[in-house]
PDB file of C-alpha atoms and ligand atoms in Angstrom:
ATOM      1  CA  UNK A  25      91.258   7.731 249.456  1.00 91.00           C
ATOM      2  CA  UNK A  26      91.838   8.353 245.877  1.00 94.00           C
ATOM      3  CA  UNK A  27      90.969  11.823 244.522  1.00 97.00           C
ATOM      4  CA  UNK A  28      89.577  11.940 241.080  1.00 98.00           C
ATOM      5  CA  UNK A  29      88.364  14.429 238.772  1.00 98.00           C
ATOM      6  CA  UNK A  30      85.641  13.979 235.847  1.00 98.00           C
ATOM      7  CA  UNK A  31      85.955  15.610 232.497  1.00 98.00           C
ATOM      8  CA  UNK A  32      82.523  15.036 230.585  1.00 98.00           C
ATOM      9  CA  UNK A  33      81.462  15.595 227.052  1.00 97.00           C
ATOM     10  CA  UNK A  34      78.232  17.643 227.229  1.00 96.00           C
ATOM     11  CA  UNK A  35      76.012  15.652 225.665  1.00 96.00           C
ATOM     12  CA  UNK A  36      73.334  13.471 227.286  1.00 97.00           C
ATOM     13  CA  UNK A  37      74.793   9.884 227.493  1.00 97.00           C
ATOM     14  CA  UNK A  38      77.973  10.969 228.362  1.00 97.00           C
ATOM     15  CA  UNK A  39      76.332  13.014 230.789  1.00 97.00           C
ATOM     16  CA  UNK A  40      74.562  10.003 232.778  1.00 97.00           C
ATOM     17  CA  UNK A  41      77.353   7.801 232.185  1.00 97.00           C
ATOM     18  CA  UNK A  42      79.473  10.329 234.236  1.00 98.00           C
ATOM     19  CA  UNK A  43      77.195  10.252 237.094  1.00 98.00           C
ATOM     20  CA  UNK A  44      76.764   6.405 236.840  1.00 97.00           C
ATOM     21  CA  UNK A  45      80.675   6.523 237.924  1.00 98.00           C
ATOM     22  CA  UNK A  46      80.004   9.269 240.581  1.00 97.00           C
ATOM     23  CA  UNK A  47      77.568   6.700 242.506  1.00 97.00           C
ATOM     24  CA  UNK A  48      79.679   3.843 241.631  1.00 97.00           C
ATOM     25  CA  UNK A  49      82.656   5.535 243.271  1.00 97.00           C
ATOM     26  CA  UNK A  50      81.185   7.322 246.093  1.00 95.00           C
ATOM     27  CA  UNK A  51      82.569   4.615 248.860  1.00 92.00           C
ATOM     28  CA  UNK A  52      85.954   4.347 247.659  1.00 94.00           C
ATOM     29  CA  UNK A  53      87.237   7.799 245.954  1.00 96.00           C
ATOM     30  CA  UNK A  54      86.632  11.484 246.887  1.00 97.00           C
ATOM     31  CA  UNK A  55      85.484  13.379 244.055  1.00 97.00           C
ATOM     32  CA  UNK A  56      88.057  16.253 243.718  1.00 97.00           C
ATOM     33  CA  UNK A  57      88.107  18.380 240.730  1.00 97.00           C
ATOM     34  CA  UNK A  58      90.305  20.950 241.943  1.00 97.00           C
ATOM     35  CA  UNK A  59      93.800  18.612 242.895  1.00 97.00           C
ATOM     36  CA  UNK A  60      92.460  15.206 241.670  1.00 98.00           C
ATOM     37  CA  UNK A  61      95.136  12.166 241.287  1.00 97.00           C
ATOM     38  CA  UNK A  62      92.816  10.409 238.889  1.00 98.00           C
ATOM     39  CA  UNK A  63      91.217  12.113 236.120  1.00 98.00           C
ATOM     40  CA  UNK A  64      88.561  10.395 234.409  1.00 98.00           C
ATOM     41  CA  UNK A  65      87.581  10.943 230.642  1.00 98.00           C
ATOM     42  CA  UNK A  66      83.794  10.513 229.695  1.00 97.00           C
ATOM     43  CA  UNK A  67      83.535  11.433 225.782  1.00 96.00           C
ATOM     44  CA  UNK A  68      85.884  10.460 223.002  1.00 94.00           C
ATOM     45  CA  UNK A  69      89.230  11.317 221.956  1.00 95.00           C
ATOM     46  CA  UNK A  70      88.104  14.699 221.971  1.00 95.00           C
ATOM     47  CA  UNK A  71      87.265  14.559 225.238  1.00 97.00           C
ATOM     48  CA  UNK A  72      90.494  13.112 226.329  1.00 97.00           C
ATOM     49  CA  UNK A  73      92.552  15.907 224.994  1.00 97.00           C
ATOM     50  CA  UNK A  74      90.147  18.069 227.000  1.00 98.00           C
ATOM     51  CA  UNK A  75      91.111  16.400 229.804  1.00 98.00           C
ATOM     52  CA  UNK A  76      94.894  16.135 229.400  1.00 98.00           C
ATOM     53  CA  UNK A  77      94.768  19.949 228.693  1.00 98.00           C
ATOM     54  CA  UNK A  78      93.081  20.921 231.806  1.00 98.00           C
ATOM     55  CA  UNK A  79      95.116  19.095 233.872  1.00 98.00           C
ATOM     56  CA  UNK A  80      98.146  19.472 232.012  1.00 97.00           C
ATOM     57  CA  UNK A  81     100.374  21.357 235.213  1.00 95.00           C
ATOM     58  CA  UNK A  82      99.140  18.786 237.283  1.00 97.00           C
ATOM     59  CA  UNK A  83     100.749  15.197 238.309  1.00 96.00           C
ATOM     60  CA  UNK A  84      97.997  13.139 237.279  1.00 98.00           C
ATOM     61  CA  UNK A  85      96.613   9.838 235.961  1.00 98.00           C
ATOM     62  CA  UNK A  86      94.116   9.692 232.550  1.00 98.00           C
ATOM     63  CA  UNK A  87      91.477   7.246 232.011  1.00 97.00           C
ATOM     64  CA  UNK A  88      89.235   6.986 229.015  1.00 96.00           C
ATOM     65  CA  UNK A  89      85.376   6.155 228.839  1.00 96.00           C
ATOM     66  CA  UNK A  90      84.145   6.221 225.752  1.00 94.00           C
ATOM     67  CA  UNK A  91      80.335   6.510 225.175  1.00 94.00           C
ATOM     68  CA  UNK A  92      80.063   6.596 221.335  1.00 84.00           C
ATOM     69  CA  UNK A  93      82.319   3.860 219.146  1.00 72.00           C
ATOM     70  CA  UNK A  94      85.685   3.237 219.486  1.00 64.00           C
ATOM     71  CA  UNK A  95      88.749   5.468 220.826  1.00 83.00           C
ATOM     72  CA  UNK A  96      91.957   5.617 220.560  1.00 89.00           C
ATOM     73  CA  UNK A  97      92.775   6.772 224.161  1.00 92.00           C
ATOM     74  CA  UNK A  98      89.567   5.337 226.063  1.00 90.00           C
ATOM     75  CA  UNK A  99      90.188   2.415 227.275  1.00 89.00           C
ATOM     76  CA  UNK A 100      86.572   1.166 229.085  1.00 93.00           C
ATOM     77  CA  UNK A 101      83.246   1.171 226.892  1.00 90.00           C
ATOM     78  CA  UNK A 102      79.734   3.138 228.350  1.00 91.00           C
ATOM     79  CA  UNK A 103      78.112  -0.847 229.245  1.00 92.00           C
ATOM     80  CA  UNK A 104      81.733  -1.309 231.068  1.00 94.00           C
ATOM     81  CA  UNK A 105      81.245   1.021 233.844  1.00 96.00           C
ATOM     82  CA  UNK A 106      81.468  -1.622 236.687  1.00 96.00           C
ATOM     83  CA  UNK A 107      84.700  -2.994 235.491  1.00 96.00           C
ATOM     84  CA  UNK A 108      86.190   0.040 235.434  1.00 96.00           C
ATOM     85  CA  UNK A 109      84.347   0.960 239.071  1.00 96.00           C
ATOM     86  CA  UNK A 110      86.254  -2.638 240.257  1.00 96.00           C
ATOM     87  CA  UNK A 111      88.940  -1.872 238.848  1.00 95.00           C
ATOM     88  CA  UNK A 112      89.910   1.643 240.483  1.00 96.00           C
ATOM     89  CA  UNK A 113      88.654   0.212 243.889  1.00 95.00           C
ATOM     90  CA  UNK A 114      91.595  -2.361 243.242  1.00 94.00           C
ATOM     91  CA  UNK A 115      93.873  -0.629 242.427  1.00 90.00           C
ATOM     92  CA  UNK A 116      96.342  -2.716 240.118  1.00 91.00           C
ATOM     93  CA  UNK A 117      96.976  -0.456 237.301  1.00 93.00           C
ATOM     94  CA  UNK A 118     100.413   0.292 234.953  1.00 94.00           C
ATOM     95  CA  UNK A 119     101.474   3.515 234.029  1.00 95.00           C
ATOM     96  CA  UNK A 120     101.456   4.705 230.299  1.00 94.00           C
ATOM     97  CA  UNK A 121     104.315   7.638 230.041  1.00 95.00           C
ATOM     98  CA  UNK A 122     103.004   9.389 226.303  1.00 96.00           C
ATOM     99  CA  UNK A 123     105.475  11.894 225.068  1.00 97.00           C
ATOM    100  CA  UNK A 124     104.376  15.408 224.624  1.00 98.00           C
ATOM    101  CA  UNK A 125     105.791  18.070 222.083  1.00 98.00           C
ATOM    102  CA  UNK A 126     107.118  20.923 223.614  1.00 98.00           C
ATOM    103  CA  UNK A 127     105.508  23.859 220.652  1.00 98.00           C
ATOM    104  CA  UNK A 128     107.278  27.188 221.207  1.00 98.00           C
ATOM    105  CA  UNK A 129     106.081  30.209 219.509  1.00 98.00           C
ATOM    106  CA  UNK A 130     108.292  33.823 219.243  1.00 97.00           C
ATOM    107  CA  UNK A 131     106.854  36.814 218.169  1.00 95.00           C
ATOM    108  CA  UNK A 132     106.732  40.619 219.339  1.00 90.00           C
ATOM    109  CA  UNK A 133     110.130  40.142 221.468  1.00 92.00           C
ATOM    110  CA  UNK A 134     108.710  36.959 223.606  1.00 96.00           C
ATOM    111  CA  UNK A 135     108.033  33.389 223.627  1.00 97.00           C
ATOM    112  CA  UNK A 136     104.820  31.237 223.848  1.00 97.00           C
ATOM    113  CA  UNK A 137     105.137  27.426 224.741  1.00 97.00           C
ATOM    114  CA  UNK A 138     102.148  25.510 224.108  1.00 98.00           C
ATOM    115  CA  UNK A 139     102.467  21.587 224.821  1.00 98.00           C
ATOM    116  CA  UNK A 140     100.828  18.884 222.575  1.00 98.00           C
ATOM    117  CA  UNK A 141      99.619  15.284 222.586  1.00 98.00           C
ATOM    118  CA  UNK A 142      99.131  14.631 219.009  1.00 98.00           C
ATOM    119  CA  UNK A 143     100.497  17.126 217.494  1.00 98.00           C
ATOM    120  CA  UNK A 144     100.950  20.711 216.122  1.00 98.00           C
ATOM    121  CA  UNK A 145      99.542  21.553 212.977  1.00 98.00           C
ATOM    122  CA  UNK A 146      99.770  24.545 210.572  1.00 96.00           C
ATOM    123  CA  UNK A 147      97.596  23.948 207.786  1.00 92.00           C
ATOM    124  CA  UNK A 148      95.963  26.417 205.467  1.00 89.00           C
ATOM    125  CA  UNK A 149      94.540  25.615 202.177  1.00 88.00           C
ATOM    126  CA  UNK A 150      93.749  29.401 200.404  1.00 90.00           C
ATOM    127  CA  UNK A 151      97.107  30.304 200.518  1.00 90.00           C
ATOM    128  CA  UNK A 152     100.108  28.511 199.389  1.00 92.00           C
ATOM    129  CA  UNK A 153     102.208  28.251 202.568  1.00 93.00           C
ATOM    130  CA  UNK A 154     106.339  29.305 201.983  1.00 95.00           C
ATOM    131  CA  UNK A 155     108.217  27.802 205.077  1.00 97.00           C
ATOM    132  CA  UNK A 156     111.780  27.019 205.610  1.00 97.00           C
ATOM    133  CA  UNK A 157     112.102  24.208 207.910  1.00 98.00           C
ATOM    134  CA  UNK A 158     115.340  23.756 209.693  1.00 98.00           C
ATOM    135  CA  UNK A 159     116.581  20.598 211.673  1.00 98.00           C
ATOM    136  CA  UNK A 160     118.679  21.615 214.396  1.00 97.00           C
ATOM    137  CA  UNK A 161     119.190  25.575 212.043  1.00 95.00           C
ATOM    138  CA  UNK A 162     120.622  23.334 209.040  1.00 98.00           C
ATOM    139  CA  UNK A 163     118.050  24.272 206.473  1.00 98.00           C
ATOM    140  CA  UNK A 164     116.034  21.101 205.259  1.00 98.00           C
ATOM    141  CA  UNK A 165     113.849  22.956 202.714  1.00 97.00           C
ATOM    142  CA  UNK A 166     111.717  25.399 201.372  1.00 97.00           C
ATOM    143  CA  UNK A 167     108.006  23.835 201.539  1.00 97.00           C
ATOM    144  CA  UNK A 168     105.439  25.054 199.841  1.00 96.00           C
ATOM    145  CA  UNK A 169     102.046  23.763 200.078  1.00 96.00           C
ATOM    146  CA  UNK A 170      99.108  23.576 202.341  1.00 95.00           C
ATOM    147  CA  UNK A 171     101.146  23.150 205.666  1.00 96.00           C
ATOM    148  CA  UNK A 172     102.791  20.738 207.839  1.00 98.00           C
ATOM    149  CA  UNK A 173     102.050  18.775 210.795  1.00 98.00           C
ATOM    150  CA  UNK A 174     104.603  17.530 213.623  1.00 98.00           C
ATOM    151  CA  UNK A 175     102.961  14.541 215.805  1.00 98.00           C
ATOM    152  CA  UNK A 176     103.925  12.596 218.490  1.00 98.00           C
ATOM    153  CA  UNK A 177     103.947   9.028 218.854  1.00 97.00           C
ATOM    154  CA  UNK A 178     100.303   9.274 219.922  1.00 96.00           C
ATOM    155  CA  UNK A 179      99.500  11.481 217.951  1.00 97.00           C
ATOM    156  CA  UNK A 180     100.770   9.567 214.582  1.00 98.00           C
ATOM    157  CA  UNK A 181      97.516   7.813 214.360  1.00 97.00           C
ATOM    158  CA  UNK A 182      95.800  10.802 214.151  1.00 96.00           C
ATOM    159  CA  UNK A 183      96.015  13.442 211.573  1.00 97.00           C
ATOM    160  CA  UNK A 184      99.792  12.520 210.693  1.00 98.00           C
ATOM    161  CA  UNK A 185      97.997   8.791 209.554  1.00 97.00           C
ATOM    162  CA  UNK A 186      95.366  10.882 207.787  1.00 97.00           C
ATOM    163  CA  UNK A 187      97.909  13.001 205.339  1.00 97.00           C
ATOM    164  CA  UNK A 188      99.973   9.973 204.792  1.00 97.00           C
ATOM    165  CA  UNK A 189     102.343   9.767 207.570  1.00 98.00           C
ATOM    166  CA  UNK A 190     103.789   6.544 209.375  1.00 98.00           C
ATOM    167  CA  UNK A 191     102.027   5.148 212.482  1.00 97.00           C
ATOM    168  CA  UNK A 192     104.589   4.923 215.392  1.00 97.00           C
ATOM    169  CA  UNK A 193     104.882   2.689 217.935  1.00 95.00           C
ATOM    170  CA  UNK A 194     104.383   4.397 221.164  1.00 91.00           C
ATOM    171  CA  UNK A 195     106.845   4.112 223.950  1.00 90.00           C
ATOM    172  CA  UNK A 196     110.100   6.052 222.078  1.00 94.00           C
ATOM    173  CA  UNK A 197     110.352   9.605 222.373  1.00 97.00           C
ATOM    174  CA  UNK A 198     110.206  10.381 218.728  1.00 98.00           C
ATOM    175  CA  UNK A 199     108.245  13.487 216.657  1.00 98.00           C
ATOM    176  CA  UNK A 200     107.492  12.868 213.112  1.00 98.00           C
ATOM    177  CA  UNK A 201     107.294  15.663 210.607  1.00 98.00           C
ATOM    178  CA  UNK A 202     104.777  15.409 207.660  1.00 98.00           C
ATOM    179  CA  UNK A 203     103.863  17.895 204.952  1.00 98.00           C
ATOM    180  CA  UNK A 204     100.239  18.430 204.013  1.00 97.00           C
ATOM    181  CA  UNK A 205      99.745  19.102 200.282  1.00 96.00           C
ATOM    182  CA  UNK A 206     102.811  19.930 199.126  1.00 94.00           C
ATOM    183  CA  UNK A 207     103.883  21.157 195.879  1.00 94.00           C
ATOM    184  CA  UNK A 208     106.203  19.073 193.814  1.00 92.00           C
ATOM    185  CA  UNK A 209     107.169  20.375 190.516  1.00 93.00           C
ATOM    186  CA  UNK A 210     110.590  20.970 188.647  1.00 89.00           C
ATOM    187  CA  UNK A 211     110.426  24.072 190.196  1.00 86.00           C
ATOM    188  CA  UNK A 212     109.613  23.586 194.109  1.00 92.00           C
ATOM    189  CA  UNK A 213     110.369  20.479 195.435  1.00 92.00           C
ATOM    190  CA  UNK A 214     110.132  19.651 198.998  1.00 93.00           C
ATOM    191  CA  UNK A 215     111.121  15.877 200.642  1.00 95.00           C
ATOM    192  CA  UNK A 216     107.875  14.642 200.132  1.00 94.00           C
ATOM    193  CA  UNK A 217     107.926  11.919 202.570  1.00 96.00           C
ATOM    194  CA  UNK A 218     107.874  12.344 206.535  1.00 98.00           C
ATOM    195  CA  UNK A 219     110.814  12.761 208.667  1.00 98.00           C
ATOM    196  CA  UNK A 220     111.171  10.920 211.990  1.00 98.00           C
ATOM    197  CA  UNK A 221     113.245  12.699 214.742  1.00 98.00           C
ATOM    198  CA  UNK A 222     114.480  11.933 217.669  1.00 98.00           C
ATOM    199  CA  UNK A 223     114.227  13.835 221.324  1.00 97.00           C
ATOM    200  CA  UNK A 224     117.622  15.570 220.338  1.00 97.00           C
ATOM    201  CA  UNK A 225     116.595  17.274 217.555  1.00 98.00           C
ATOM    202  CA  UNK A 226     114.943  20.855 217.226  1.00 98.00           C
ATOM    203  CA  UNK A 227     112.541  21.616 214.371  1.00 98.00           C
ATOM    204  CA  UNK A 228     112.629  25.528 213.141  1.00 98.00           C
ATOM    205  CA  UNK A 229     109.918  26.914 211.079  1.00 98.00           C
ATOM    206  CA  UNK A 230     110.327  30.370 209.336  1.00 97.00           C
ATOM    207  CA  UNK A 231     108.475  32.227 207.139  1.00 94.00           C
ATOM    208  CA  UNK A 232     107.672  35.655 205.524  1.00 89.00           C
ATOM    209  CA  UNK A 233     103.949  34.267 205.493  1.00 84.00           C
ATOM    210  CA  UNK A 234     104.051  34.495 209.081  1.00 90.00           C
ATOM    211  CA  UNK A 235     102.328  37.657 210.029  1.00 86.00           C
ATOM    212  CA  UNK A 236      99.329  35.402 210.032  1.00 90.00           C
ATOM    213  CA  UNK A 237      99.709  31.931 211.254  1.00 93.00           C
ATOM    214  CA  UNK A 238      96.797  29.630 211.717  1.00 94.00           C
ATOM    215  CA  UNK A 239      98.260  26.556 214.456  1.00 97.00           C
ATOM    216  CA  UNK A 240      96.107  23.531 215.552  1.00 98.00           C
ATOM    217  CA  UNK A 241      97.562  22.044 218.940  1.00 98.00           C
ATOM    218  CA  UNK A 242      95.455  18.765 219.490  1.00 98.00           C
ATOM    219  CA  UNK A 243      92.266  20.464 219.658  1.00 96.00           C
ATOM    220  CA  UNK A 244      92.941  23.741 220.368  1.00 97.00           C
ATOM    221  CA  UNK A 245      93.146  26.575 217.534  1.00 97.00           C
ATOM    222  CA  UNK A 246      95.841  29.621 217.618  1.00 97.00           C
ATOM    223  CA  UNK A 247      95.652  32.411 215.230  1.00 95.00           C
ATOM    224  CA  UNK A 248      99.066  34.044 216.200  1.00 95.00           C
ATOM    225  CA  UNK A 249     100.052  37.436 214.374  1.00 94.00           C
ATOM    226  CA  UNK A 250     103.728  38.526 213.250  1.00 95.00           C
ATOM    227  CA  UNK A 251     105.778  35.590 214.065  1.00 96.00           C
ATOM    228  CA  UNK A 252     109.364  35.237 213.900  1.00 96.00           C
ATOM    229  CA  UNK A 253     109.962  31.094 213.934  1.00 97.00           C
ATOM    230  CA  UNK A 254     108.417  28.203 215.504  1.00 98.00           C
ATOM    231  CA  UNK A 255     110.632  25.591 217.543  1.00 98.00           C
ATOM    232  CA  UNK A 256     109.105  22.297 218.032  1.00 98.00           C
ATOM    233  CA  UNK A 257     111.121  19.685 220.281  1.00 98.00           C
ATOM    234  CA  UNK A 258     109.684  16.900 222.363  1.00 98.00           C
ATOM    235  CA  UNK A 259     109.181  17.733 225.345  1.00 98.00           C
ATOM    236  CA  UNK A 260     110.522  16.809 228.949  1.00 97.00           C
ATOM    237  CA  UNK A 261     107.244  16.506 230.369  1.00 97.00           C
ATOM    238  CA  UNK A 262     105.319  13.548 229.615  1.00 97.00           C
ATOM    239  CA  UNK A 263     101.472  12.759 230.682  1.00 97.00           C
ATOM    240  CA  UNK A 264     100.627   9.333 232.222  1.00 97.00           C
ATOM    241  CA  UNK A 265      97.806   7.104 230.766  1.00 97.00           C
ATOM    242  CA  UNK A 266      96.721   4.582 233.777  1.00 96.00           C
ATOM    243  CA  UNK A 267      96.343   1.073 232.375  1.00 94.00           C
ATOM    244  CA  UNK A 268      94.186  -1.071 234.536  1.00 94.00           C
ATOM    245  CA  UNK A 269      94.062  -3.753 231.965  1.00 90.00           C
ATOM    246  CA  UNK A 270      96.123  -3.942 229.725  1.00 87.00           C
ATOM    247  CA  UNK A 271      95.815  -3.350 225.498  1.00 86.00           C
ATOM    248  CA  UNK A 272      98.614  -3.637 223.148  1.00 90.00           C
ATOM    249  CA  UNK A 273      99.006  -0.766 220.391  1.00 91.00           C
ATOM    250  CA  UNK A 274      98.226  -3.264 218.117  1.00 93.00           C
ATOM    251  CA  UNK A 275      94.847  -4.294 219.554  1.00 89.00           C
ATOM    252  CA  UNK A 276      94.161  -1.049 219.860  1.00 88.00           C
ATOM    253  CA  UNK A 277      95.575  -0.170 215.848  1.00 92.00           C
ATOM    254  CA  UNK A 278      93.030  -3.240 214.957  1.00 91.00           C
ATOM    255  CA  UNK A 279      90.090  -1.939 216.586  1.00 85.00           C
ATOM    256  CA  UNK A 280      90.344   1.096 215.977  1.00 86.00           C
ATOM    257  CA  UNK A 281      91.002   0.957 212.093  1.00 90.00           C
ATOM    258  CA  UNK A 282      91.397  -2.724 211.018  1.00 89.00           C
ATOM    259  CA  UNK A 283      88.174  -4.942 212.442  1.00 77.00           C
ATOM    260  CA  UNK A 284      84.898  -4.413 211.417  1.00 60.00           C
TER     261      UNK A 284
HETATM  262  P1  LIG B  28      87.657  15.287 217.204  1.00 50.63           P
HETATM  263  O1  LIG B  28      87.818  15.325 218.682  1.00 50.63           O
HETATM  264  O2  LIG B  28      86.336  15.129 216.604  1.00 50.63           O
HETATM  265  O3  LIG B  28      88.600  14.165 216.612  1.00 50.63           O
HETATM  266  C1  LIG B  28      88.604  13.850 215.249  1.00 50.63           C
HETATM  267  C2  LIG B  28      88.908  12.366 215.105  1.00 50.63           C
HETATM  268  O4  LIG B  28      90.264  12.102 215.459  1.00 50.63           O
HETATM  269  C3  LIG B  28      88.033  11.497 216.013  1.00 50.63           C
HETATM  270  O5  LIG B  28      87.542  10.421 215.264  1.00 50.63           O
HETATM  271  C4  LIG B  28      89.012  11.012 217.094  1.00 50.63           C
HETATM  272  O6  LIG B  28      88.653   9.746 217.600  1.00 50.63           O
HETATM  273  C5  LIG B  28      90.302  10.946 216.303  1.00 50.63           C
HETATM  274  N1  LIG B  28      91.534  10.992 217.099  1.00 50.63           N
HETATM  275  C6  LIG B  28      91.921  11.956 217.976  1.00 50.63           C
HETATM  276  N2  LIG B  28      93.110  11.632 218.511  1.00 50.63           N
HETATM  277  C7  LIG B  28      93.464  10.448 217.957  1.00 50.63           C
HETATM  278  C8  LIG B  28      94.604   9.610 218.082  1.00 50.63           C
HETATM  279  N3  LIG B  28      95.632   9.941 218.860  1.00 50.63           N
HETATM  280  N4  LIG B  28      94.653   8.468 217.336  1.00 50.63           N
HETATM  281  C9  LIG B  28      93.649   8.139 216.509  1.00 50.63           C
HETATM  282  N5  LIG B  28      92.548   8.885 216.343  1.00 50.63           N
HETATM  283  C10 LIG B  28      92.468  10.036 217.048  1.00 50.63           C
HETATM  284  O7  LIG B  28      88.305  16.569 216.498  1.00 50.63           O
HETATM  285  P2  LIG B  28      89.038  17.858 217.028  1.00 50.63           P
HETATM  286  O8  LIG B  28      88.605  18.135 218.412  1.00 50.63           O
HETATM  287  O9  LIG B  28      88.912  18.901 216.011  1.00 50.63           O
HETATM  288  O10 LIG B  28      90.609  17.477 216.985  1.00 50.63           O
HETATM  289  C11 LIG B  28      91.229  16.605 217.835  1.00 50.63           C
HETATM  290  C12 LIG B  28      92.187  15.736 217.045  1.00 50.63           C
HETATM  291  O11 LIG B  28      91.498  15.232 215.927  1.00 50.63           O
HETATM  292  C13 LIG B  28      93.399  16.449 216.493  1.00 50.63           C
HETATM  293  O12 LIG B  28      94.481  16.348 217.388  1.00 50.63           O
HETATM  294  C14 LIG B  28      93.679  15.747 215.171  1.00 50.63           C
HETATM  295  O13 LIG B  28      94.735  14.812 215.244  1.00 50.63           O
HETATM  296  C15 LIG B  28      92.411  14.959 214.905  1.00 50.63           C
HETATM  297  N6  LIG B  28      91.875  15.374 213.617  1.00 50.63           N
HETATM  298  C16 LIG B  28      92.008  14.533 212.574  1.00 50.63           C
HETATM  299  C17 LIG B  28      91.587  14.895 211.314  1.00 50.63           C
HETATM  300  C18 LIG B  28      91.764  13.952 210.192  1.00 50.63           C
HETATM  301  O14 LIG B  28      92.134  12.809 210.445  1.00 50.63           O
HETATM  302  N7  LIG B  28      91.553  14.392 208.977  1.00 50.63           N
HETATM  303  C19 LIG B  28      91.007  16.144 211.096  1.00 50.63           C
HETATM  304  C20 LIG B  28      90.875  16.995 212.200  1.00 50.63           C
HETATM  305  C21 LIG B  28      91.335  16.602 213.456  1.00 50.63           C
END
C-alpha cells in the first residue's frame, strides 16, 4: 500500500480539501506522515516549498493541490480531487527530477549547507550591498546594489522572472545568477545582465558587509552574523515531482502568466 503524507495550508478550504483526500484515499493508501513515499501538497506554491522542505532528507514523491488560483508546482485544482484520488489508485505516474542548489554558508570556523528549490536570495534595500562575486575564485565583479539572487531552473519563474531574469527550461542542471538593483554608473559598474551556469561551476560571494547578512532560501529567512563567503553550486541531490498527467512547461508558463 502506498504511504503518503499531507502537508496543508492552514486555512479553511485547504483544510477540508485535505480531508476530502484522506476519505478518498482511505482504501488504497496508508496515511503515513512520519516515512511517507507520497507527499501530498494542499495550498499553493508556498505550500509546496513547505512540503519539499520537510521532507527534504527523505526519498519521496511531491504532488500539488492547489485550492486558490493557479500554481506553478500544483498540478490538480480543489474541484479535481477525484482525478487525482483515480489517479494515485492507478498508479501510472512519471517522475519530475527538479534540480536543487546546494547554498553553503561559512562563518565562526564552520559551514552551514542549506538546500534550495527556487533559489537563494540576499536582498536588502537600506543599505547598499558591496559583494565580490567569484565564478569558480576568478573574480567576476564588485556589485553594488540591493542584492542578488541565484535560482534554479524552477525557481527562474519565480523571483529571478520578477527582477528581470531569464525563464529556464527545466530539465538541465543549470543556476542562473541575477542582480537586484544594481548600481550602474561611471563609477561602479557591475554586468548588469544575468549569468547562466552550469553544474560545474561554483559561485563565491564575499563581502566586508557581511557581519550581517539577510538570506531568503525559497521561503525560509536566515539572518546569519559574521560571515566569511557564500558558495552556491547545484546540488547533487535533486527532489522528484510525480507527474500523473502530464503538463508541458509551456502550458504551465501560459497558465500561469500568459492566459487570462
Ligand atoms: P508565497 O508563497 O506567497 O509566494 C509568492 C508568489 O511566488 C506566489 O504567487 C507563488 O505562486 C509564486 N511562486 C513561488 N514559487 C514559484 C515558482 N517556482 N514559479 C512561479 N511562481 C512561483 O511567498 P513566500 O513564501 O514569501 O516565498 C516563496 C517564494 O515566493 C520564493 O521562493 C520567491 O521566489 C517567491 N517570491 C517572489 C516575489 C516576487 O516575485 N517579487 C517576492 C517574494 C517571494
Amino acid at each position: 500500500m502506498i504511504q503518503y503524507a499531507l502537508v496543508t495550508k492552514q486555512d479553511e478550504l485547504s483544510k477540508k480539501i485535505a480531508q476530502e483526500i484522506k476519505d478518498g484515499l482511505k482504501e488504497i493508501a496508508n496515511y503515513n506522515q512520519e516515512k511517507p513515499d507520497l507527499v501530498i501538497s494542499v495550498g499553493g506554491d508556498g505550500t509546496m516549498l513547505t512540503s519539499v522542505h520537510q521532507y527534504l532528507n527523505q526519498d519521496v514523491g511531491y504532488i500539488g493541490v492547489h485550492t486558490g488560483t493557479l500554481g506553478f508546482y500544483t498540478d490538480y485544482l480543489k474541484d479535481e480531487i477525484d482525478e487525482l484520488i483515480m489517479a494515485i489508485k492507478n498508479n501510472q505516474y512519471k517522475i519530475n527530477h527538479r534540480n536543487l542548489l546546494e547554498v553553503s554558508v561559512y562563518r565562526h570556523g564552520k559551514k552551514d549547507t542549506y538546500l534550495a528549490l527556487n533559489e537563494m536570495r540576499i536582498d536588502y534595500g537600506f543599505v547598499t550591498q558591496v559583494i565580490n562575486v567569484y565564478i569558480d575564485d576568478e573574480l567576476l565583479e564588485v556589485f553594488r546594489g540591493n542584492g542578488l539572487c541565484v535560482s534554479t531552473p524552477s525557481g527562474s519563474t519565480a523571483y529571478n522572472k520578477s527582477i528581470g531574469g531569464a525563464v529556464i527550461y527545466p530539465g538541465t542542471p543549470l543556476m542562473q545568477l541575477t542582480e537586484v538593483a544594481p548600481i550602474q554608473h561611471n563609477a561602479y559598474r557591475s554586468l548588469g545582465a544575468s549569468m547562466i551556469l552550469d553544474a560545474n561551476r561554483v559561485i563565491k560571494l564575499e563581502s566586508n558587509h557581511f557581519k550581517c547578512v539577510s538570506m531568503g532560501i525559497d521561503n525560509l529567512h536566515f539572518d546569519f552574523s559574521d560571515v566569511e563567503k557564500i558558495e552556491i553550486r547545484i546540488a547533487t541531490k535533486t527532489v522528484n515531482f510525480i507527474e500523473y498527467r502530464s503538463m508541458s512547461f509551456i502550458q504551465r508558463i501560459r497558465r500561469a502568466f500568459i492566459c487570462e
